[in-house]
Coordinates of C-alpha atoms and ligand atoms in Angstrom, one line a residue:
X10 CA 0.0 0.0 0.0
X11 CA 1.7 3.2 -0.8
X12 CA 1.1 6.4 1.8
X13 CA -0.7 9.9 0.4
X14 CA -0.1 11.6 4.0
X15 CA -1.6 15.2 4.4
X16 CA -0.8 17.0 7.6
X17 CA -2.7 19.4 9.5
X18 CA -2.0 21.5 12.1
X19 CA -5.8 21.7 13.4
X20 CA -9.1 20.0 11.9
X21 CA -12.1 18.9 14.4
X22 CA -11.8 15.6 13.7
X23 CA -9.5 13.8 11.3
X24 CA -11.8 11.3 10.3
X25 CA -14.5 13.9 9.2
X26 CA -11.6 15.2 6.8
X27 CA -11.0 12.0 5.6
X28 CA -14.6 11.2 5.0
X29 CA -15.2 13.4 2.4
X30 CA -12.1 12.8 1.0
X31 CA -13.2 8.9 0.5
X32 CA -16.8 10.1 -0.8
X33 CA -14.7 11.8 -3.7
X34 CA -12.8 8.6 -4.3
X35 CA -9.5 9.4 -2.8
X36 CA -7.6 6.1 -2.7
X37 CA -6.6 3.8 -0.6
X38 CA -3.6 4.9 1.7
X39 CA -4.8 8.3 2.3
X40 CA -3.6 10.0 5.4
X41 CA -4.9 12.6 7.5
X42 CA -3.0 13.7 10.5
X43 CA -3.4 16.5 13.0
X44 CA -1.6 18.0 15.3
X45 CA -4.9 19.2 17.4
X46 CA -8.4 17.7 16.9
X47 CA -11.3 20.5 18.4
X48 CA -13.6 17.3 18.2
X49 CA -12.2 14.3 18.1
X50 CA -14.3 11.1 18.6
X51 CA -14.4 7.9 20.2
X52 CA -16.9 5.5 19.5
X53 CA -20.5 5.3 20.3
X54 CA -20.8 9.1 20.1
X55 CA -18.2 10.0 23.0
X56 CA -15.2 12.8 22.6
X57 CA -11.6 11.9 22.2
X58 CA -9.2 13.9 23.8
X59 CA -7.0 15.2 21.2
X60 CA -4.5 18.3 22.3
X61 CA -1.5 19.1 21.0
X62 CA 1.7 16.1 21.2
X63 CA -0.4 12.9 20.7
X64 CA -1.0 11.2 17.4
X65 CA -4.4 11.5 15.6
X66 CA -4.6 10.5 12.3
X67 CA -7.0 8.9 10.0
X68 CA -5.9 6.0 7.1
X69 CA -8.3 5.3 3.9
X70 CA -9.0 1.6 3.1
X71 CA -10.8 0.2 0.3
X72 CA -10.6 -3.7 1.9
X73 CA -12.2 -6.1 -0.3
X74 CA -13.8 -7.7 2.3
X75 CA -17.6 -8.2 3.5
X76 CA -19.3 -5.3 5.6
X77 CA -19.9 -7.7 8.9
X78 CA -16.3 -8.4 8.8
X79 CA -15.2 -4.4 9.3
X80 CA -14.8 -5.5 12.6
X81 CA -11.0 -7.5 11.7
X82 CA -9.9 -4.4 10.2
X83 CA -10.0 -2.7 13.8
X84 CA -8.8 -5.5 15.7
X85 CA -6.0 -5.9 13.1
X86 CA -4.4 -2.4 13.8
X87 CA -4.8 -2.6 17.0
X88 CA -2.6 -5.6 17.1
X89 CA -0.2 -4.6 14.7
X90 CA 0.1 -1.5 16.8
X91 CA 0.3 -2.9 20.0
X92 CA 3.3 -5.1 18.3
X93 CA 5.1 -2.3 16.7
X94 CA 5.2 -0.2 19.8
X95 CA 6.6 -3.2 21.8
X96 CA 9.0 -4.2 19.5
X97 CA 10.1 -0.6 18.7
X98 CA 10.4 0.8 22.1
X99 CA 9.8 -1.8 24.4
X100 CA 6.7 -0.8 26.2
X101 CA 4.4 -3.4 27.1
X102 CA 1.3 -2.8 25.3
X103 CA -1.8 -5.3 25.2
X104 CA -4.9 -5.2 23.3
X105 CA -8.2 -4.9 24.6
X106 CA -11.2 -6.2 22.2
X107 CA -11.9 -4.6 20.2
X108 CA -10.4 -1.4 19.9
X109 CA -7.9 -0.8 22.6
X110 CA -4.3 -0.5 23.4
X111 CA -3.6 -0.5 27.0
X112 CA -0.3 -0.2 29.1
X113 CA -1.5 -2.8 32.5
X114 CA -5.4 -1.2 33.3
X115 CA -4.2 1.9 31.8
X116 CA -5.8 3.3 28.1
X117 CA -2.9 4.3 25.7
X118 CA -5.0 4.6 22.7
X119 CA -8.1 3.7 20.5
X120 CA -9.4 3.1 17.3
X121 CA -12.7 4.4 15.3
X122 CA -13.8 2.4 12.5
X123 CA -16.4 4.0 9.7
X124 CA -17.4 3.0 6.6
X125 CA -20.0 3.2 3.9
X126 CA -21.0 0.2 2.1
X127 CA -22.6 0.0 -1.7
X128 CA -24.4 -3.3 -3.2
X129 CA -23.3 -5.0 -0.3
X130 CA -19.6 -4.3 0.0
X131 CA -17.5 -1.8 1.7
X132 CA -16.7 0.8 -0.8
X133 CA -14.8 2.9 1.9
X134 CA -13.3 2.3 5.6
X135 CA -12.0 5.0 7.4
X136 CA -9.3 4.0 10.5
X137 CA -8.9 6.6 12.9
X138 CA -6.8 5.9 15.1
X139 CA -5.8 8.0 18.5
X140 CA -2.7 7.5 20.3
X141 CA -1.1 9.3 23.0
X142 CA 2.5 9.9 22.8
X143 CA 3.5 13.4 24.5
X144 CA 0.4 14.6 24.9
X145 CA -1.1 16.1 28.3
X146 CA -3.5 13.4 29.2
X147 CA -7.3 13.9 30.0
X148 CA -8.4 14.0 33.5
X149 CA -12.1 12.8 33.5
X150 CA -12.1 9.4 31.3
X151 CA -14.0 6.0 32.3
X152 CA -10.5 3.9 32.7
X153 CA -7.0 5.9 33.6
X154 CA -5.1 7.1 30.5
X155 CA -1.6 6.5 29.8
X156 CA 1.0 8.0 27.3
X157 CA 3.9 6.6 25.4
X158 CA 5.7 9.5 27.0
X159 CA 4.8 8.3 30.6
X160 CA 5.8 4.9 30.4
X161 CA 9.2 5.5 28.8
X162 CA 10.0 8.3 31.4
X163 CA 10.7 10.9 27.8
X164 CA 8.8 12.4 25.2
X165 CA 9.3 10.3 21.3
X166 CA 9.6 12.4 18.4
X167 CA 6.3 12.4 16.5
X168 CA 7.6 11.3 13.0
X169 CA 9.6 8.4 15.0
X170 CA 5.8 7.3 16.2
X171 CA 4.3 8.2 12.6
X172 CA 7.2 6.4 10.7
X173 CA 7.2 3.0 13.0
X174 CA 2.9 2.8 13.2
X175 CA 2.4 3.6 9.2
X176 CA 5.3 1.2 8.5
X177 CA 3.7 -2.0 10.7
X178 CA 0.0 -1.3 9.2
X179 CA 1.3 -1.2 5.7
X180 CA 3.3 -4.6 6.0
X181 CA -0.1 -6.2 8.2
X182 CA -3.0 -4.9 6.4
X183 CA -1.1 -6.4 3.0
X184 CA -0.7 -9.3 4.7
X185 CA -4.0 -9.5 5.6
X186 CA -5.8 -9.0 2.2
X187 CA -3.0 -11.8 1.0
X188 CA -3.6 -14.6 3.7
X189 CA -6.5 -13.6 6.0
X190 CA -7.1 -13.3 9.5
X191 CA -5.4 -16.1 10.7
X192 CA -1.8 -14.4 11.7
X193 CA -3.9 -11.2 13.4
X194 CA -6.1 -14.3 15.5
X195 CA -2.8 -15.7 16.4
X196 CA -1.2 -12.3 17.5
X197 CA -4.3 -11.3 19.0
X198 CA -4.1 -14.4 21.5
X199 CA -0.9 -13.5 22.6
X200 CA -1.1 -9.7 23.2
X201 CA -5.0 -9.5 24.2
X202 CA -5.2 -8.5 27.9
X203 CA -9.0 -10.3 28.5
X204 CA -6.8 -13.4 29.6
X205 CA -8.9 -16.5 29.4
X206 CA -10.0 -18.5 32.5
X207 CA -10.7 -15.6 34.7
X208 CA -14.0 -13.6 34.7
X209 CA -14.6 -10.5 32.9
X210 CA -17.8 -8.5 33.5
X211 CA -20.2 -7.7 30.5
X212 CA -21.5 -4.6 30.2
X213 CA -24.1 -2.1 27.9
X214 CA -21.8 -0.1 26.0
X215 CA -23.8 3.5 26.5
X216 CA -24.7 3.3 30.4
X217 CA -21.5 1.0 31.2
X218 CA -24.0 -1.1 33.4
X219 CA -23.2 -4.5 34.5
X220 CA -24.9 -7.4 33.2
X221 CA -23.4 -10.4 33.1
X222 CA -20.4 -12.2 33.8
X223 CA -18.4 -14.1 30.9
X224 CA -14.9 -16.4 30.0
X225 CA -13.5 -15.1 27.0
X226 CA -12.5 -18.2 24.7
X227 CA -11.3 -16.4 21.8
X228 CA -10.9 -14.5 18.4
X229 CA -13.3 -15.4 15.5
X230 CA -12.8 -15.1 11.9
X231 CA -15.2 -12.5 11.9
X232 CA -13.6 -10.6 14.6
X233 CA -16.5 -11.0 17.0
X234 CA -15.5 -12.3 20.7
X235 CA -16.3 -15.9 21.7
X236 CA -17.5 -16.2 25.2
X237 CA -18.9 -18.4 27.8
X238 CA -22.0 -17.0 29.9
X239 CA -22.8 -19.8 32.4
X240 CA -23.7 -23.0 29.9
X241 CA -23.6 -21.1 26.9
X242 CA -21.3 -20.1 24.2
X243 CA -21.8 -16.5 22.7
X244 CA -19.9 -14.2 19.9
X245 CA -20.3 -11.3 21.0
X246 CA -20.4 -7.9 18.6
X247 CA -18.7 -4.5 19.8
X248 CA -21.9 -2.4 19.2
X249 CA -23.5 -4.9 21.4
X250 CA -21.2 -5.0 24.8
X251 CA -18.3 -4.2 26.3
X252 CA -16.1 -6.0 28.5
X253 CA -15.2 -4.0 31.7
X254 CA -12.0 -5.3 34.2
X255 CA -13.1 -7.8 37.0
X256 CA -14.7 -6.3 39.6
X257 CA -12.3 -6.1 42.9
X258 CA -13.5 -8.8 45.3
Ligands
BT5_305 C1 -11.9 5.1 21.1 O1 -13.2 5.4 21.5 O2 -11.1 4.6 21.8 C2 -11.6 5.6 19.7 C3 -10.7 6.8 19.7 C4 -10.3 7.2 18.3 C5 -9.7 8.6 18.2 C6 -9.1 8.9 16.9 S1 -8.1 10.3 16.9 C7 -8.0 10.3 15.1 C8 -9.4 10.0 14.7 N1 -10.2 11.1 14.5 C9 -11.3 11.2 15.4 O3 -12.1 12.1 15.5 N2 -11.2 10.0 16.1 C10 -10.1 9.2 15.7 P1 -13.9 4.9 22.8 O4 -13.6 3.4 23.0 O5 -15.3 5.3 22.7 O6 -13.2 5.7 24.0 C11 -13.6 7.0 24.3 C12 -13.4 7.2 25.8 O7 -12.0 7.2 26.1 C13 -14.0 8.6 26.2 O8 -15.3 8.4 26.6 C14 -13.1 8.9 27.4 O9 -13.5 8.3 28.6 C15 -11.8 8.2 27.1 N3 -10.8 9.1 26.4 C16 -11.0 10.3 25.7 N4 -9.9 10.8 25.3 C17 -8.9 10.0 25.7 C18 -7.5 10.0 25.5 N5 -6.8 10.9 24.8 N6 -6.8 8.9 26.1 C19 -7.4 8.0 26.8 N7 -8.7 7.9 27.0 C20 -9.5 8.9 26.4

């Protein structure tokens, strides 16, 4: 995949940018970065953080692949970011299904998936993807945040992060579209912090309320969750739950 990379220094959200850019057929390997987002999003209609010293930035995909299975596209940067980051600079990032990276129980970035779909197939994806690297970090947010910066004890050139993350989703998404999902499933197992055999608490993604515990058994191809609740065995969907830390007992 070869890069078009646009920089900004300030644009409300980088994945609005890149959205329009798509609609007027922009291809594949289109980049949007900011330096400062005035309205940067998370999923599910919550607000990203975004001052000045993280990395926000948006990457333009045209997967060949079926709508339902947008969902691999999401966990597959994730992982190949959590990888990159670890292997570059030696931090100890995990994944956390389906769009996480954490640092331990800390949040050290995420990743919003849109796309638009015609006659059944995706005919854009938009990745946006948040990290934070030097960045001040928010004070209000549902789990603690954490930087690159923090954890290494010094702040990382931009370009350094810009240059190792674009370089890792290139080489994974081609890999990817050449051999499928099986190599992100495998990576995902290893890096993914909702261990299996301990109990991880289900809850409604909006209200974050409680409603069941579960065992996570795995990855599928389809990048839903497999789960046990009680008897039962479950995929579960990202617009349907999320998976909250155990309760302290
Ligand atoms: C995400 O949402 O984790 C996806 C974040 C994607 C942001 C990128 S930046 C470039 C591109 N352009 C955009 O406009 N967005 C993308 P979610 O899982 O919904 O997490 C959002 C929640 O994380 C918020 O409700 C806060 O509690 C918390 N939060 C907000 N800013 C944060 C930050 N900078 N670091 C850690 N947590 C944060």
């Amino acid at each position: 995949m070869r890069y078009r990379i646009l920089i900004f220094d300030l644009l409300s959200s980088t994945n609005d940018y890149i959205k329009d850019l798509a609609e007027s057929g922009a291809p594949e390997g289109t980049v949007i970065i900011a330096w400062e987002q005035t309205a940067g999003k998370g999923r599910l209609g919550r607000s990203w953080a975004s001052p000045r010293g993280g990395a926000w930035f948006s990457v333009l995909l045209r997967p060949p692949i079926l709508p339902e299975r947008a969902g691999c596209i999401s966990i597959l940067i994730a992982v190949s970011l959590a990888r990159a980051i670890r292997e570059h600079w030696g931090v100890p990032v995990g994944v956390k299904w389906p769009n996480d990276l954490y640092v331990q129980y800390a949040k050290l970035g995420g990743i919003l998936i849109e796309l638009s779909c015609r006659s059944e197939k995706i005919a854009w994806l938009v990745a946006g993807i948040g990290v934070n690297v030097n960045n001040e970090l928010p004070k209000e947010t549902r789990v603690p945040a954490t930087s690159l910066a923090r954890e290494l004890g010094r702040a990382v050139p931009l370009e350094e992060f810009f240059d190792v993350a674009l370089t890792a989703l290139a080489h994974d998404y081609e890999r990817f579209l050449a051999e499928g999902f099986g190599f992100v499933q495998a990576r995902w197992s290893e890096l993914s912090i909702l261990r299996p055999g301990r109990a991880w608490t289900v809850c409604q993604p909006q209200t974050g309320e409680a409603h069941a515990q579960c065992e996570v058994l795995g990855l599928a191809e389809s990048g839903r969750l497999i789960v046990r609740m009680g008897e039962k065995i479950w995929e579960l969907t990202a617009e349907e739950v999320t998976l909250c830390p155990p309760q302290p007992s």
